[in-house]
Coordinates of N, CA and C in Angstrom, one line a residue:
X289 N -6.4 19.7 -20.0 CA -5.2 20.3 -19.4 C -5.6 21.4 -18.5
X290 N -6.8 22.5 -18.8 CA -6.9 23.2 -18.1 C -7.7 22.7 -16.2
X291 N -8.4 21.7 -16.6 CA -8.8 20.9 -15.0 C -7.4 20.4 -14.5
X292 N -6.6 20.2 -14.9 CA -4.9 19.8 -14.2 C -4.4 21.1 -13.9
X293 N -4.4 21.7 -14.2 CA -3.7 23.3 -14.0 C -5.0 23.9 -12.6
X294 N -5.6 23.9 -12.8 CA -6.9 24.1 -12.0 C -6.6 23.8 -10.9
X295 N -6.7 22.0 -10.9 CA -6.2 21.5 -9.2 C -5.1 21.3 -9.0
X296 N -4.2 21.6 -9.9 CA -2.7 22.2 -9.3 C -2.8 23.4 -8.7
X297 N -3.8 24.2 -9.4 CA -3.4 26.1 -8.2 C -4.2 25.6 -7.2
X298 N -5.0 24.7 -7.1 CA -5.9 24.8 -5.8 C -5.2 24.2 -5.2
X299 N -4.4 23.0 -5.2 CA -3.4 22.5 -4.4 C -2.1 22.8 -3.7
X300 N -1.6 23.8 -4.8 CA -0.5 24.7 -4.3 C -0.8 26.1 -3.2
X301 N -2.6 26.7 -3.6 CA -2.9 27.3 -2.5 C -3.3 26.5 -1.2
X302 N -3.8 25.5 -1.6 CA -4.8 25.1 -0.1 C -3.0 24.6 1.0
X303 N -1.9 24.0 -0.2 CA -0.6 24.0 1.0 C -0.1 24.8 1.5
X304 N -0.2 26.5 0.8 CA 0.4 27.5 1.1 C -0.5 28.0 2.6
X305 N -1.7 28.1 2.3 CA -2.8 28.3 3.7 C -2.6 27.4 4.7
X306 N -2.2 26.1 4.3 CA -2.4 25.1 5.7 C -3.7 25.0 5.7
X307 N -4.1 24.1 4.1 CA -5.4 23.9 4.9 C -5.7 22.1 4.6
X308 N -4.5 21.5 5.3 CA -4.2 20.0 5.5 C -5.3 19.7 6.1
X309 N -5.5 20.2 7.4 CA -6.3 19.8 8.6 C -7.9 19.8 8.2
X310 N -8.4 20.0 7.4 CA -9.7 20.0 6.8 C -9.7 18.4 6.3
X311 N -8.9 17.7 6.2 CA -8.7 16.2 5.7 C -9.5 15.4 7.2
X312 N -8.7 15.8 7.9 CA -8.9 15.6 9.5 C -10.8 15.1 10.0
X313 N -11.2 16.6 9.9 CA -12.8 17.1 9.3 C -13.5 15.6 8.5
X314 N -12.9 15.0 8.0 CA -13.6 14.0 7.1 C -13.6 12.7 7.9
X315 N -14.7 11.8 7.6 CA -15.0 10.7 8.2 C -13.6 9.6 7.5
X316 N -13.1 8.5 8.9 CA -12.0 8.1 8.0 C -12.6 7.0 6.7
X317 N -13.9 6.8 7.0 CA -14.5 5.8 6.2 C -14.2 6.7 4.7
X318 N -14.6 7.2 5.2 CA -14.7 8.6 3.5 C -13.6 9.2 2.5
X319 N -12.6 8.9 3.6 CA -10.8 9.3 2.9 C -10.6 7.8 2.7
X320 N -10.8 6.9 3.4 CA -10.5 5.4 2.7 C -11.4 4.9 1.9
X321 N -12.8 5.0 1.4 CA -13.4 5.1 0.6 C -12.7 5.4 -0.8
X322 N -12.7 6.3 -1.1 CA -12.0 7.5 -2.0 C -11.0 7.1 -2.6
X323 N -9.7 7.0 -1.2 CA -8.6 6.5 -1.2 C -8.5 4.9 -2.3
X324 N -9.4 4.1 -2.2 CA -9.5 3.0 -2.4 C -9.9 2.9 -4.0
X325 N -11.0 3.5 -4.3 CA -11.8 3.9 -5.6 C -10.9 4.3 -6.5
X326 N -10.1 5.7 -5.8 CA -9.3 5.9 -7.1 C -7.7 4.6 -7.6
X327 N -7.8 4.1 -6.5 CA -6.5 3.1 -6.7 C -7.2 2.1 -7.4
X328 N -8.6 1.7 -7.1 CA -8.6 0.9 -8.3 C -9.1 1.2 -9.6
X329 N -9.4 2.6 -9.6 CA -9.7 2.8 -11.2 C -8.5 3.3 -11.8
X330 N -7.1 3.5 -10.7 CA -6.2 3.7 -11.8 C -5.2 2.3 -12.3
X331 N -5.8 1.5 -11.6 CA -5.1 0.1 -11.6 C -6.5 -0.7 -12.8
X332 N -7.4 -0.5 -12.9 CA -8.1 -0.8 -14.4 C -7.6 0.1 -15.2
X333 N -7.4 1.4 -15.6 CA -6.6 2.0 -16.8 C -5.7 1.6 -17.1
X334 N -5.3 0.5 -16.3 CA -3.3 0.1 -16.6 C -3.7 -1.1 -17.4
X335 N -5.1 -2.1 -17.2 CA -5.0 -3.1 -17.9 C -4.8 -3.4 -19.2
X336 N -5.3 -2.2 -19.9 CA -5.4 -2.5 -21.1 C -3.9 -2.3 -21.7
X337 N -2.9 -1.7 -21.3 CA -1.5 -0.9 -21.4 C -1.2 -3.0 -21.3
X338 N -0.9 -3.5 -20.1 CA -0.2 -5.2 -19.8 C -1.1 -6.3 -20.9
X339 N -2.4 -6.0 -21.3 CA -3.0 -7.0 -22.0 C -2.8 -6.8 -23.2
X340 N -2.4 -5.9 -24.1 CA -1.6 -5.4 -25.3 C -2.9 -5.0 -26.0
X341 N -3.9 -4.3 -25.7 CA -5.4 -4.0 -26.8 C -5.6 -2.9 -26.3
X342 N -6.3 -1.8 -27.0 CA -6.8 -1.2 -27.0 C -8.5 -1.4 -26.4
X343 N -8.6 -0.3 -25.6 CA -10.0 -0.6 -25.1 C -10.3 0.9 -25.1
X344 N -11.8 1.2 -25.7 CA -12.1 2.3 -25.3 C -13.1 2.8 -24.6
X345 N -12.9 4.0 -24.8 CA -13.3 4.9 -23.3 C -14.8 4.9 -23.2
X346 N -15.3 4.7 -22.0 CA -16.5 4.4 -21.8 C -17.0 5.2 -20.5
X347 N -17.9 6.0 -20.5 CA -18.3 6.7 -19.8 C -18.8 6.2 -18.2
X348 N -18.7 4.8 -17.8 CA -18.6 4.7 -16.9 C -17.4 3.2 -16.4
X349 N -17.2 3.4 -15.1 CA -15.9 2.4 -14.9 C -16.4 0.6 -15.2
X350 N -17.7 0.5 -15.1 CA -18.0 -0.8 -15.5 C -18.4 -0.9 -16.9
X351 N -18.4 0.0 -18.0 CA -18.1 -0.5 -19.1 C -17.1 -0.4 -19.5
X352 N -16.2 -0.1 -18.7 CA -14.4 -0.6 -19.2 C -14.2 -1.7 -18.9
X353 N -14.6 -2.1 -17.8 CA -14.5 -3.2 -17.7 C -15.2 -4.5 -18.2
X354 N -16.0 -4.0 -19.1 CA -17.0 -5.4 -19.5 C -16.3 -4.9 -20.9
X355 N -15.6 -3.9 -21.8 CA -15.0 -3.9 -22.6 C -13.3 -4.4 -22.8
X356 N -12.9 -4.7 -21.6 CA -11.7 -5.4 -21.4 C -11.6 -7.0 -21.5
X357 N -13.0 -7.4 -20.5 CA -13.6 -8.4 -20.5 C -14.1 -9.8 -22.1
X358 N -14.7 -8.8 -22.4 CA -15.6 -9.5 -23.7 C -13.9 -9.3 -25.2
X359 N -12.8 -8.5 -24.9 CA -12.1 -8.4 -25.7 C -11.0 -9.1 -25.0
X360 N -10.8 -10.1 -23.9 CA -9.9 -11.1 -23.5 C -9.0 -11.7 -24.7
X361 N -10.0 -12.1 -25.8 CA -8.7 -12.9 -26.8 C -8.6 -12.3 -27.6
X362 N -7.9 -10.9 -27.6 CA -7.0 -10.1 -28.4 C -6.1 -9.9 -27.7
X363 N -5.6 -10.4 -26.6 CA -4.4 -10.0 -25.8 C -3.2 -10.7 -26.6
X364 N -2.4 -10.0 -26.6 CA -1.0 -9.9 -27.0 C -0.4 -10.6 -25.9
X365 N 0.4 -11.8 -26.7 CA 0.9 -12.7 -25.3 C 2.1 -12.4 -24.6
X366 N 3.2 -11.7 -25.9 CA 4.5 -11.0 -25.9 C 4.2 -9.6 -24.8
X367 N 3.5 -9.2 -24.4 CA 2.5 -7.6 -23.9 C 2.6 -8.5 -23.0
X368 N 1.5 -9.5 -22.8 CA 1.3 -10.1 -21.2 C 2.3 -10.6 -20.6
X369 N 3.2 -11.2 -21.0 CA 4.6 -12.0 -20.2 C 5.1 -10.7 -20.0
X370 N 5.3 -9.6 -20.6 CA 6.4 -8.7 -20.2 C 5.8 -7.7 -19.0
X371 N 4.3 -7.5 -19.1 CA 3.8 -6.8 -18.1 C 3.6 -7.1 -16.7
X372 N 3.3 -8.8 -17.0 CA 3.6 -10.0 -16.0 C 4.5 -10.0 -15.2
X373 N 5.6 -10.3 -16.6 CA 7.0 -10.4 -15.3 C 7.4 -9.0 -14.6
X374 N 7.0 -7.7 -15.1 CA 7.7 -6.6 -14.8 C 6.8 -6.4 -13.0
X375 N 5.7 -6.5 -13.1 CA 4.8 -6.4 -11.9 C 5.7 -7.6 -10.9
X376 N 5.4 -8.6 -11.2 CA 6.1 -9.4 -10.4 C 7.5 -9.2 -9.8
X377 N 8.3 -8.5 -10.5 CA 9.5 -7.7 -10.4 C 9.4 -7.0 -9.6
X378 N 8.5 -5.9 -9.7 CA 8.0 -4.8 -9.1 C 7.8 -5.7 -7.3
X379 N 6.9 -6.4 -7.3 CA 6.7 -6.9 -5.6 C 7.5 -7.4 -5.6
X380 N 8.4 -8.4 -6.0 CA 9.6 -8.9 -5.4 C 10.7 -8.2 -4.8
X381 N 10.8 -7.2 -5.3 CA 11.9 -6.0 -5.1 C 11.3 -5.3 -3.9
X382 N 9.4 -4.9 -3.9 CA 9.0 -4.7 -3.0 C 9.3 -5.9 -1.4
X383 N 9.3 -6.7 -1.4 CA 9.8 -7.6 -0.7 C 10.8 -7.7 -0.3
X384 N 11.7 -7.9 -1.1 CA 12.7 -7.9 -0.6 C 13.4 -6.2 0.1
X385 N 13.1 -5.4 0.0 CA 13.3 -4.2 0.6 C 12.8 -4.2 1.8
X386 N 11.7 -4.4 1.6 CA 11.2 -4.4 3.0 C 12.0 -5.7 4.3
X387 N 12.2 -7.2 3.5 CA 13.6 -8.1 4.7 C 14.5 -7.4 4.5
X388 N 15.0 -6.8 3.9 CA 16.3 -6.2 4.3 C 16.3 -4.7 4.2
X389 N 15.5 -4.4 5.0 CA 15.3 -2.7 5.3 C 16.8 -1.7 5.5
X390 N 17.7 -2.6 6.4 CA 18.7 -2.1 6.9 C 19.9 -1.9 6.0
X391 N 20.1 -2.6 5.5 CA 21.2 -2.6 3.9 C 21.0 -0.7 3.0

């Protein structure tokens, strides 16, 4: 809790200073880099939430993953259809928003 509160005051100072433009400063490979890493390690924390198991925490991102992996047939199938269909929900609606922007 205290590292959340942390980069909450650093983030609420660094907007109050204007100090956006330091993003700028950075190679774009390096903000899309980054950008990319954390979208997929927050999209592996969600699997275990749609596969219905418990997986635990493992000190690095590829032993979550080889512990997600090797624990395949504990999945909850009632968990998986609902997680399934709700994602698929999720882009359909994203789709369709986007053809009919104007509505």
């Amino acid at each position: 809790i205290l590292t959340a509160f942390v980069a909450g005051a650093i983030q609420c100072a660094a907007g109050v200073l204007q100090l956006g433009f330091l993003v700028s400063l950075l190679a774009h490979a390096v903000v899309s880099g980054f950008s990319s890493a954390a979208a997929i390690i927050i999209a592996v924390s969600q699997f275990p939430h749609i596969l219905g198991y418990p997986v635990p925490k493992a000190d690095h991102f590829y032993g979550t993953v080889y512990s997600m992996l090797t624990r395949l047939g504990q999945t909850n199938p009632a968990t998986f259809c609902l997680g399934v269909t709700w994602c698929c929900s999720l882009y359909g609606a994203r789709r369709l928003a986007r053809r009919h922007a104007g509505l």
